[in-house]
């Protein structure tokens, strides 16, 4: 023990002024500056546990070990600063061990405070619990060794290979801190001896050695679906520690390992990493990391996968949410302290007064653990109070002080208290007025509570100052009560009077026993009942009466039994008959009321063995819920397939049956009414029929009983929050009420669709947690939820209703009517219908198809189609294979299941003869042709109708096109004949346009350049259609091989358009143009050929379909080598070549009908000058007849020369 003298109020004045303490001007309560912490020590080592306190001196410090005062000794003593010093830590069995919980208790004149608990443990290491074992693996597989050991502090585990340390992580080897060694892709060099080494401050241990044997792989790996050989295990980790979730998967090919959370929340990427080939490590674990983690191993490129799950639980130490505040109250007043804490698991809250635990009794009440209420405050209540919150992870304390203000002129206590029993529920109290200041008394308060037991509720009645007698008439019969009285005056209350104890009288039972009826044979009924609760017994039960009769008879039989028994067997009853039974109980005062008639039907007399009646037990969980539990009768030797439960309220229709499995042993019925009697009936059944039934009646308690009418019901849960978890489940969370911390707390969750009319469909669910996942809901449906609390037979009101809509559901059914049809070699048509029962539009279809070999390997080919399409083509199908096809539907929520596999056999190449249409060749046998033709009828009616309509439309278009082509061919032939006849007639007048046509021949003085329009492009002509010039060039011998590419167009245009083009004037820049041809005779002279009507038909530019201008000339690929930048530049320059040709098409006409015109030539070379329109179409080009190229000089002279006629 350490004592500190002096005064430190001035040193702590600043701190005191900052604290909000009502009624205190100088804060002088105690507080710790350093508290003891958990310590791990070695044997024989010294240890110091800190404890430093500040407050008004003198301060006394006492240490407690496991709740008992620690006495100083030579080995353990308190230092001058209050810390505890242990010279040598002992670790022996019994009292000699120093291990345990230590607390520091500091006290001064204001009170005492207790520090948080610290645990002193001795470092140790136990032998290995699990050691590595010999392992044999195939080459290329995974080897795994594991060892486990318990040590304090936790050991560091390493591994040795052939007694040489292994690195923690390599490309193939991973050593987890949990004691697991993983070797991936085992090779022959990995064979050898392995052992683990555990090390901490206390010891170092090596495990036994295990041999790894590697079997060489002589054959290539077979395809294998992924298998998780070591999945994650459920794990509980304190906050700020590391969590390791193991996952090893094998398969061929090597599977891919991925992690996710079952609640679809994202995994914390900052504190999470993958160790090795799939192990998940979470560093610095926090509460939000808790949840269910899913390891998924998937074959690459396929949909084959397997999963393993594990739950991670995170423990958190207590922390305060609400702290108690110091209070100043007058004498006889009331003080209330509040305290709330959170942690995982939920902290347990207790209260201390000057370091001593407080028990609720009389004036001092601990309500729901979180609220401390002190009534009728007395001077002894002036103390320091602490709220303690503790769980497995530690403890935390909060301090508050209660200051009691004393009054001078207060009256003395009432005198001569007497109590007299007047009935089983009433006691008369009388007293005398106080001796001092009795004239100032304005009221009296009578306080009473049960004398036996702890945590009894104290009740108070206030009466006026005009009487000194009062009868309390709401007491329980046959119970002892204690009473005291307080006098009040304007300045305060008096002291408490002396206490008196009085016993109430017995009375008849307030309730009847709850009976249960069963039959062990067709001729007996076993009647059993439970004892009446003490508060309703009203004394000692001395006798029971059983009344029974057959339902068809009025005579009642009576059996009276002593009060010590609890069952009776009625024998010699008739089989297959209904009997009515009721019971009553008696005390020394008399008989209570009888129960209602309970019916029971005896079994039929038959040799068939059916299950015996189960042993039934009913227990009210709260005022609206009953728990039904049962077990098979010990004499039952018949197999049971299940149970059927029926129940009904008294005088109401029966509900049921409720089907229960053979493994079930309890069932909860919710949504009942308070203070009602319910009849339960349970029977077992098997394949032979229904067995014997058990009947029992039970009453639901009142939500607020008569005794509790002065205690308000607990508040409802707050902050109810609903979130849709899936299409069939909704997650609920709510807060625990402030004043609700009873030992046993249950919640009832009410759930029903919005707008529900049938009240029997409302679901009532029970839980003891503040969260629940409600399953079995309808997709895309709005539900309403409410929660109420039950504690100590009290029920809160329903919480405010919240609404939540379930998520839409992915398709639950696959597409229907899946058909596959082979339409040509290597191509099949698949069709289907949308899934049934969909509530959201389909957005996509997924088609999987594969041959049998690929299917075994998990290698599917995937096609996706829009949700509006219900057919697709499967192409590149290999002959001789059988294909499996599956289809699934998806919406915006997810993908639905796949349909059953549909097989499609592709005939071999040598036997499959498929024509261009979907028809089998005649070479197929009649049976094969019939079998294959039947495939087309697998299509649904809508698809077949669409195909027929499309084929008809296509055939109609083809026929119309053929008719148009035939008609146009006849028109071309008739136009050509007419053009020939008109050309012969006009040849006689060929000289007229030459003499009189002033638009063709111009004098040298009037123009520098002359343009000619050529009617048709001969075969040896290259047209410049790109550069914009008007030049048409032909050569004698130099370009024959280059212009052959234009011969393709020679036969494309016929003379059938001559008549049409002849009637259209040829225009360029608004001027009409004619054409002349200058040709060469055999002597080298030039001949100017006038235009004929047939030639004019080919020089007309009116048909724009076959005309080109300079803007579009770039479309001709090979003409650019002869093009010029502009037409004006070409006209200013001299012609660089002369074309000498005769169109192939006009050859016979020109040779017979042209007029030779002599022209002077300055060159010996033959030349041809054509002045024409640049819009002459290149589509009329034909293979050319080549002449020699003239020189540029000669060309310029001929351009400016006027042609004589």
Tab-separated table of N, CA and C in Angstrom, residues 263-381:
chain	number	residue	atom	x	y	z
A	263	UNK	N	-20.927	-11.089	-49.788
A	263	UNK	CA	-21.883	-9.987	-49.792
A	263	UNK	C	-21.642	-9.020	-50.940
A	264	UNK	N	-20.753	-9.378	-51.881
A	264	UNK	CA	-20.474	-8.604	-53.096
A	264	UNK	C	-19.806	-7.257	-52.802
A	265	UNK	N	-19.365	-7.047	-51.590
A	265	UNK	CA	-18.598	-5.841	-51.305
A	265	UNK	C	-17.178	-6.019	-51.821
A	266	UNK	N	-16.551	-4.907	-52.178
A	266	UNK	CA	-15.195	-4.973	-52.716
A	266	UNK	C	-14.212	-5.317	-51.605
A	267	UNK	N	-13.164	-6.020	-51.978
A	267	UNK	CA	-12.101	-6.374	-51.038
A	267	UNK	C	-11.133	-5.202	-50.921
A	268	UNK	N	-10.709	-4.910	-49.700
A	268	UNK	CA	-9.792	-3.798	-49.440
A	268	UNK	C	-8.456	-4.078	-50.119
A	269	UNK	N	-8.176	-3.340	-51.209
A	269	UNK	CA	-6.949	-3.599	-51.966
A	269	UNK	C	-5.720	-3.004	-51.297
A	270	UNK	N	-5.924	-2.070	-50.374
A	270	UNK	CA	-4.778	-1.443	-49.733
A	270	UNK	C	-4.180	-2.344	-48.649
A	271	UNK	N	-5.004	-3.096	-47.959
A	271	UNK	CA	-4.522	-3.951	-46.885
A	271	UNK	C	-4.519	-5.427	-47.265
A	272	UNK	N	-4.789	-5.743	-48.508
A	272	UNK	CA	-4.915	-7.128	-48.933
A	272	UNK	C	-3.944	-7.425	-50.061
A	273	UNK	N	-3.326	-8.593	-50.002
A	273	UNK	CA	-2.448	-9.039	-51.080
A	273	UNK	C	-2.505	-10.554	-51.172
A	274	UNK	N	-2.131	-11.067	-52.335
A	274	UNK	CA	-2.126	-12.503	-52.577
A	274	UNK	C	-0.716	-13.023	-52.349
A	275	UNK	N	-0.593	-14.032	-51.507
A	275	UNK	CA	0.691	-14.644	-51.177
A	275	UNK	C	0.755	-15.993	-51.876
A	276	UNK	N	1.848	-16.232	-52.590
A	276	UNK	CA	1.977	-17.488	-53.311
A	276	UNK	C	1.061	-17.541	-54.500
A	277	UNK	N	0.391	-18.695	-54.665
A	277	UNK	CA	-0.460	-18.906	-55.837
A	277	UNK	C	-1.936	-18.920	-55.494
A	278	UNK	N	-2.353	-18.057	-54.565
A	278	UNK	CA	-3.775	-17.975	-54.293
A	278	UNK	C	-4.151	-17.726	-52.860
A	279	UNK	N	-3.195	-17.628	-51.936
A	279	UNK	CA	-3.503	-17.362	-50.536
A	279	UNK	C	-3.756	-15.867	-50.339
A	280	UNK	N	-4.797	-15.548	-49.572
A	280	UNK	CA	-5.180	-14.158	-49.348
A	280	UNK	C	-4.716	-13.729	-47.960
A	281	UNK	N	-3.959	-12.651	-47.894
A	281	UNK	CA	-3.452	-12.127	-46.624
A	281	UNK	C	-3.984	-10.714	-46.425
A	282	UNK	N	-4.632	-10.489	-45.281
A	282	UNK	CA	-5.182	-9.183	-44.920
A	282	UNK	C	-4.345	-8.638	-43.770
A	283	UNK	N	-3.704	-7.520	-43.989
A	283	UNK	CA	-2.861	-6.905	-42.975
A	283	UNK	C	-3.651	-5.852	-42.205
A	284	UNK	N	-3.289	-5.691	-40.936
A	284	UNK	CA	-3.915	-4.689	-40.074
A	284	UNK	C	-5.439	-4.797	-40.172
A	285	UNK	N	-5.952	-5.927	-39.727
A	285	UNK	CA	-7.379	-6.234	-39.873
A	285	UNK	C	-8.219	-5.203	-39.126
A	286	UNK	N	-9.292	-4.780	-39.773
A	286	UNK	CA	-10.259	-3.858	-39.177
A	286	UNK	C	-11.629	-4.535	-39.118
A	287	UNK	N	-12.535	-3.897	-38.402
A	287	UNK	CA	-13.863	-4.487	-38.224
A	287	UNK	C	-14.570	-4.642	-39.564
A	288	UNK	N	-14.373	-3.690	-40.472
A	288	UNK	CA	-15.067	-3.783	-41.759
A	288	UNK	C	-14.543	-4.915	-42.633
A	289	UNK	N	-13.427	-5.532	-42.272
A	289	UNK	CA	-12.920	-6.672	-43.036
A	289	UNK	C	-13.681	-7.952	-42.729
A	290	UNK	N	-14.467	-7.967	-41.674
A	290	UNK	CA	-15.207	-9.171	-41.306
A	290	UNK	C	-16.211	-9.523	-42.394
A	291	UNK	N	-16.409	-10.813	-42.604
A	291	UNK	CA	-17.374	-11.268	-43.600
A	291	UNK	C	-17.012	-12.647	-44.100
A	292	UNK	N	-17.730	-13.093	-45.097
A	292	UNK	CA	-17.503	-14.408	-45.707
A	292	UNK	C	-16.729	-14.204	-47.001
A	293	UNK	N	-15.583	-14.864	-47.105
A	293	UNK	CA	-14.723	-14.754	-48.283
A	293	UNK	C	-14.846	-16.029	-49.112
A	294	UNK	N	-14.826	-15.847	-50.431
A	294	UNK	CA	-15.035	-16.946	-51.372
A	294	UNK	C	-13.785	-17.103	-52.221
A	295	UNK	N	-13.186	-18.298	-52.192
A	295	UNK	CA	-12.074	-18.642	-53.082
A	295	UNK	C	-12.652	-19.400	-54.269
A	296	UNK	N	-12.324	-18.950	-55.453
A	296	UNK	CA	-12.871	-19.555	-56.677
A	296	UNK	C	-11.720	-19.986	-57.574
A	297	UNK	N	-11.724	-21.266	-57.945
A	297	UNK	CA	-10.722	-21.828	-58.862
A	297	UNK	C	-11.396	-22.119	-60.191
A	298	UNK	N	-10.879	-21.532	-61.267
A	298	UNK	CA	-11.525	-21.605	-62.575
A	298	UNK	C	-10.534	-22.136	-63.601
A	299	UNK	N	-10.990	-23.061	-64.443
A	299	UNK	CA	-10.182	-23.522	-65.567
A	299	UNK	C	-10.096	-22.408	-66.602
A	300	UNK	N	-8.890	-22.020	-67.036
A	300	UNK	CA	-8.772	-20.889	-67.971
A	300	UNK	C	-9.559	-21.123	-69.251
A	301	UNK	N	-10.279	-20.072	-69.650
A	301	UNK	CA	-11.008	-20.099	-70.902
A	301	UNK	C	-12.288	-20.909	-70.880
A	302	UNK	N	-12.714	-21.357	-69.716
A	302	UNK	CA	-13.934	-22.149	-69.621
A	302	UNK	C	-14.806	-21.611	-68.500
A	303	UNK	N	-15.927	-22.254	-68.324
A	303	UNK	CA	-16.842	-21.915	-67.238
A	303	UNK	C	-16.790	-22.945	-66.119
A	304	UNK	N	-15.811	-23.821	-66.151
A	304	UNK	CA	-15.667	-24.825	-65.103
A	304	UNK	C	-14.971	-24.207	-63.902
A	305	UNK	N	-15.599	-24.265	-62.743
A	305	UNK	CA	-15.002	-23.683	-61.547
A	305	UNK	C	-15.522	-24.398	-60.317
A	306	UNK	N	-14.836	-24.186	-59.209
A	306	UNK	CA	-15.268	-24.672	-57.903
A	306	UNK	C	-14.922	-23.613	-56.872
A	307	UNK	N	-15.672	-23.571	-55.781
A	307	UNK	CA	-15.497	-22.525	-54.781
A	307	UNK	C	-15.360	-23.140	-53.405
A	308	UNK	N	-14.753	-22.372	-52.501
A	308	UNK	CA	-14.667	-22.699	-51.076
A	308	UNK	C	-14.815	-21.399	-50.303
A	309	UNK	N	-15.515	-21.442	-49.176
A	309	UNK	CA	-15.808	-20.234	-48.421
A	309	UNK	C	-15.293	-20.365	-46.995
A	310	UNK	N	-15.081	-19.223	-46.362
A	310	UNK	CA	-14.678	-19.159	-44.959
A	310	UNK	C	-15.129	-17.824	-44.398
A	311	UNK	N	-15.472	-17.825	-43.113
A	311	UNK	CA	-15.913	-16.605	-42.439
A	311	UNK	C	-14.767	-16.025	-41.628
A	312	UNK	N	-14.554	-14.743	-41.804
A	312	UNK	CA	-13.561	-14.015	-41.028
A	312	UNK	C	-14.297	-13.186	-39.977
A	313	UNK	N	-14.006	-13.460	-38.714
A	313	UNK	CA	-14.591	-12.718	-37.592
A	313	UNK	C	-13.508	-11.851	-36.971
A	314	UNK	N	-13.812	-10.590	-36.801
A	314	UNK	CA	-12.855	-9.630	-36.258
A	314	UNK	C	-13.316	-9.230	-34.862
A	315	UNK	N	-12.447	-9.406	-33.893
A	315	UNK	CA	-12.739	-9.043	-32.509
A	315	UNK	C	-12.235	-7.633	-32.236
A	316	UNK	N	-13.030	-6.869	-31.506
A	316	UNK	CA	-12.669	-5.482	-31.190
A	316	UNK	C	-12.846	-5.252	-29.695
A	317	UNK	N	-11.926	-4.542	-29.056
A	317	UNK	CA	-12.067	-4.256	-27.620
A	317	UNK	C	-13.182	-3.248	-27.390
A	318	UNK	N	-13.657	-3.125	-26.150
A	318	UNK	CA	-14.752	-2.186	-25.874
A	318	UNK	C	-14.319	-0.734	-26.059
A	319	UNK	N	-15.270	0.061	-26.444
A	319	UNK	CA	-15.069	1.518	-26.528
A	319	UNK	C	-16.392	2.180	-26.189
A	320	UNK	N	-16.322	3.301	-25.487
A	320	UNK	CA	-17.532	3.966	-25.019
A	320	UNK	C	-18.186	4.765	-26.134
A	321	UNK	N	-19.506	4.656	-26.175
A	321	UNK	CA	-20.331	5.487	-27.043
A	321	UNK	C	-20.947	6.628	-26.246
A	322	UNK	N	-21.269	6.357	-24.981
A	322	UNK	CA	-21.831	7.375	-24.095
A	322	UNK	C	-21.209	7.198	-22.707
A	323	UNK	N	-20.757	8.327	-22.131
A	323	UNK	CA	-20.087	8.288	-20.842
A	323	UNK	C	-21.020	8.853	-19.753
A	324	UNK	N	-20.905	8.350	-18.513
A	324	UNK	CA	-21.672	8.962	-17.416
A	324	UNK	C	-21.058	10.307	-17.025
A	325	UNK	N	-21.899	11.241	-16.633
A	325	UNK	CA	-21.456	12.567	-16.208
A	325	UNK	C	-21.663	12.729	-14.706
A	326	UNK	N	-20.763	13.482	-14.080
A	326	UNK	CA	-20.881	13.741	-12.642
A	326	UNK	C	-22.127	14.569	-12.363
A	327	UNK	N	-22.776	14.294	-11.224
A	327	UNK	CA	-24.049	14.924	-10.879
A	327	UNK	C	-23.995	15.487	-9.463
A	328	UNK	N	-24.783	16.527	-9.239
A	328	UNK	CA	-25.020	17.088	-7.905
A	328	UNK	C	-26.506	17.037	-7.643
A	329	UNK	N	-26.904	16.308	-6.566
A	329	UNK	CA	-28.320	16.122	-6.282
A	329	UNK	C	-28.587	16.361	-4.791
A	330	UNK	N	-29.800	16.856	-4.430
A	330	UNK	CA	-30.147	17.011	-3.008
A	330	UNK	C	-30.483	15.672	-2.382
A	331	UNK	N	-30.492	15.662	-1.124
A	331	UNK	CA	-30.873	14.463	-0.394
A	331	UNK	C	-32.328	14.102	-0.712
A	332	UNK	N	-32.579	12.812	-0.817
A	332	UNK	CA	-33.888	12.259	-1.181
A	332	UNK	C	-34.241	12.481	-2.648
A	333	UNK	N	-33.307	12.992	-3.420
A	333	UNK	CA	-33.539	13.156	-4.848
A	333	UNK	C	-33.231	11.870	-5.614
A	334	UNK	N	-33.164	11.999	-6.915
A	334	UNK	CA	-32.892	10.851	-7.795
A	334	UNK	C	-31.740	11.196	-8.720
A	335	UNK	N	-30.822	10.277	-8.868
A	335	UNK	CA	-29.674	10.447	-9.773
A	335	UNK	C	-29.711	9.343	-10.817
A	336	UNK	N	-29.410	9.715	-12.058
A	336	UNK	CA	-29.398	8.753	-13.161
A	336	UNK	C	-28.090	8.896	-13.926
A	337	UNK	N	-27.363	7.804	-14.069
A	337	UNK	CA	-26.122	7.761	-14.841
A	337	UNK	C	-26.348	6.898	-16.074
A	338	UNK	N	-25.843	7.378	-17.214
A	338	UNK	CA	-25.992	6.669	-18.484
A	338	UNK	C	-24.615	6.190	-18.952
A	339	UNK	N	-24.597	5.014	-19.618
A	339	UNK	CA	-23.334	4.467	-20.119
A	339	UNK	C	-23.648	3.484	-21.239
A	340	UNK	N	-22.967	3.649	-22.376
A	340	UNK	CA	-23.100	2.724	-23.506
A	340	UNK	C	-21.729	2.467	-24.100
A	341	UNK	N	-21.506	1.225	-24.523
A	341	UNK	CA	-20.223	0.839	-25.112
A	341	UNK	C	-20.481	-0.115	-26.265
A	342	UNK	N	-19.496	-0.199	-27.160
A	342	UNK	CA	-19.572	-1.106	-28.292
A	342	UNK	C	-18.267	-1.886	-28.407
A	343	UNK	N	-18.323	-3.004	-29.059
A	343	UNK	CA	-17.168	-3.875	-29.251
A	343	UNK	C	-17.634	-5.202	-29.786
A	344	UNK	N	-16.681	-6.062	-30.148
A	344	UNK	CA	-16.995	-7.399	-30.665
A	344	UNK	C	-16.154	-8.409	-29.889
A	345	UNK	N	-16.813	-9.309	-29.156
A	345	UNK	CA	-18.258	-9.428	-28.937
A	345	UNK	C	-18.813	-8.264	-28.119
A	346	UNK	N	-20.133	-8.184	-28.036
A	346	UNK	CA	-20.771	-7.066	-27.339
A	346	UNK	C	-20.281	-6.990	-25.898
A	347	UNK	N	-19.806	-5.833	-25.472
A	347	UNK	CA	-19.265	-5.717	-24.115
A	347	UNK	C	-20.357	-5.886	-23.062
A	348	UNK	N	-19.934	-6.400	-21.923
A	348	UNK	CA	-20.806	-6.501	-20.765
A	348	UNK	C	-20.555	-5.286	-19.878
A	349	UNK	N	-21.621	-4.607	-19.494
A	349	UNK	CA	-21.501	-3.365	-18.724
A	349	UNK	C	-21.874	-3.638	-17.269
A	350	UNK	N	-21.048	-3.153	-16.377
A	350	UNK	CA	-21.329	-3.243	-14.945
A	350	UNK	C	-20.978	-1.908	-14.302
A	351	UNK	N	-21.428	-1.739	-13.061
A	351	UNK	CA	-21.239	-0.474	-12.354
A	351	UNK	C	-20.484	-0.716	-11.041
A	352	UNK	N	-19.630	0.253	-10.716
A	352	UNK	CA	-18.852	0.218	-9.481
A	352	UNK	C	-19.138	1.468	-8.659
A	353	UNK	N	-19.174	1.291	-7.359
A	353	UNK	CA	-19.247	2.411	-6.423
A	353	UNK	C	-18.018	2.342	-5.526
A	354	UNK	N	-17.144	3.338	-5.666
A	354	UNK	CA	-15.875	3.350	-4.928
A	354	UNK	C	-15.111	2.042	-5.109
A	355	UNK	N	-15.100	1.553	-6.351
A	355	UNK	CA	-14.358	0.343	-6.672
A	355	UNK	C	-15.068	-0.939	-6.373
A	356	UNK	N	-16.276	-0.928	-5.796
A	356	UNK	CA	-17.030	-2.125	-5.454
A	356	UNK	C	-18.213	-2.279	-6.417
A	357	UNK	N	-18.484	-3.532	-6.811
A	357	UNK	CA	-19.559	-3.797	-7.761
A	357	UNK	C	-20.922	-3.514	-7.132
A	358	UNK	N	-21.818	-2.907	-7.912
A	358	UNK	CA	-23.159	-2.542	-7.458
A	358	UNK	C	-24.147	-3.596	-7.927
A	359	UNK	N	-25.021	-4.029	-7.025
A	359	UNK	CA	-26.117	-4.932	-7.372
A	359	UNK	C	-27.425	-4.187	-7.222
A	360	UNK	N	-28.288	-4.382	-8.187
A	360	UNK	CA	-29.573	-3.706	-8.159
A	360	UNK	C	-30.421	-4.253	-7.028
A	361	UNK	N	-30.848	-3.384	-6.133
A	361	UNK	CA	-31.698	-3.807	-5.042
A	361	UNK	C	-32.251	-2.571	-4.345
A	362	UNK	N	-33.539	-2.514	-4.216
A	362	UNK	CA	-34.144	-1.417	-3.480
A	362	UNK	C	-33.988	-0.091	-4.182
A	363	UNK	N	-33.326	0.857	-3.475
A	363	UNK	CA	-33.210	2.221	-4.017
A	363	UNK	C	-32.338	2.289	-5.266
A	364	UNK	N	-31.323	1.455	-5.265
A	364	UNK	CA	-30.362	1.512	-6.378
A	364	UNK	C	-30.754	0.458	-7.410
A	365	UNK	N	-30.995	0.899	-8.630
A	365	UNK	CA	-31.445	0.014	-9.694
A	365	UNK	C	-30.493	0.122	-10.880
A	366	UNK	N	-30.121	-1.019	-11.392
A	366	UNK	CA	-29.363	-1.082	-12.643
A	366	UNK	C	-30.343	-1.527	-13.715
A	367	UNK	N	-30.773	-0.594	-14.547
A	367	UNK	CA	-31.784	-0.869	-15.558
A	367	UNK	C	-31.104	-1.162	-16.888
A	368	UNK	N	-31.334	-2.387	-17.373
A	368	UNK	CA	-30.780	-2.810	-18.666
A	368	UNK	C	-29.274	-2.623	-18.728
A	369	UNK	N	-28.583	-2.676	-17.576
A	369	UNK	CA	-27.128	-2.586	-17.448
A	369	UNK	C	-26.563	-1.227	-17.827
A	370	UNK	N	-27.196	-0.549	-18.742
A	370	UNK	CA	-26.619	0.699	-19.239
A	370	UNK	C	-27.086	1.915	-18.450
A	371	UNK	N	-28.006	1.741	-17.522
A	371	UNK	CA	-28.539	2.874	-16.779
A	371	UNK	C	-28.523	2.563	-15.287
A	372	UNK	N	-27.916	3.461	-14.524
A	372	UNK	CA	-27.874	3.349	-13.072
A	372	UNK	C	-28.769	4.427	-12.479
A	373	UNK	N	-29.772	4.005	-11.687
A	373	UNK	CA	-30.726	4.931	-11.082
A	373	UNK	C	-30.623	4.784	-9.561
A	374	UNK	N	-30.441	5.908	-8.884
A	374	UNK	CA	-30.382	5.929	-7.424
A	374	UNK	C	-31.553	6.772	-6.935
A	375	UNK	N	-32.476	6.135	-6.267
A	375	UNK	CA	-33.640	6.830	-5.711
A	375	UNK	C	-33.417	7.124	-4.229
A	376	UNK	N	-34.159	8.124	-3.713
A	376	UNK	CA	-34.105	8.476	-2.296
A	376	UNK	C	-32.650	8.603	-1.824
A	377	UNK	N	-31.942	9.499	-2.495
A	377	UNK	CA	-30.511	9.668	-2.241
A	377	UNK	C	-30.285	9.969	-0.758
A	378	UNK	N	-29.287	9.304	-0.205
A	378	UNK	CA	-28.882	9.517	1.177
A	378	UNK	C	-27.427	9.987	1.182
A	379	UNK	N	-26.938	10.491	2.303
A	379	UNK	CA	-25.547	10.966	2.332
A	379	UNK	C	-24.538	9.896	1.939
A	380	UNK	N	-24.828	8.622	2.238
A	380	UNK	CA	-23.880	7.563	1.897
A	380	UNK	C	-23.746	7.355	0.388
A	381	UNK	N	-24.656	7.932	-0.388
A	381	UNK	CA	-24.558	7.804	-1.851
A	381	UNK	C	-23.532	8.750	-2.446
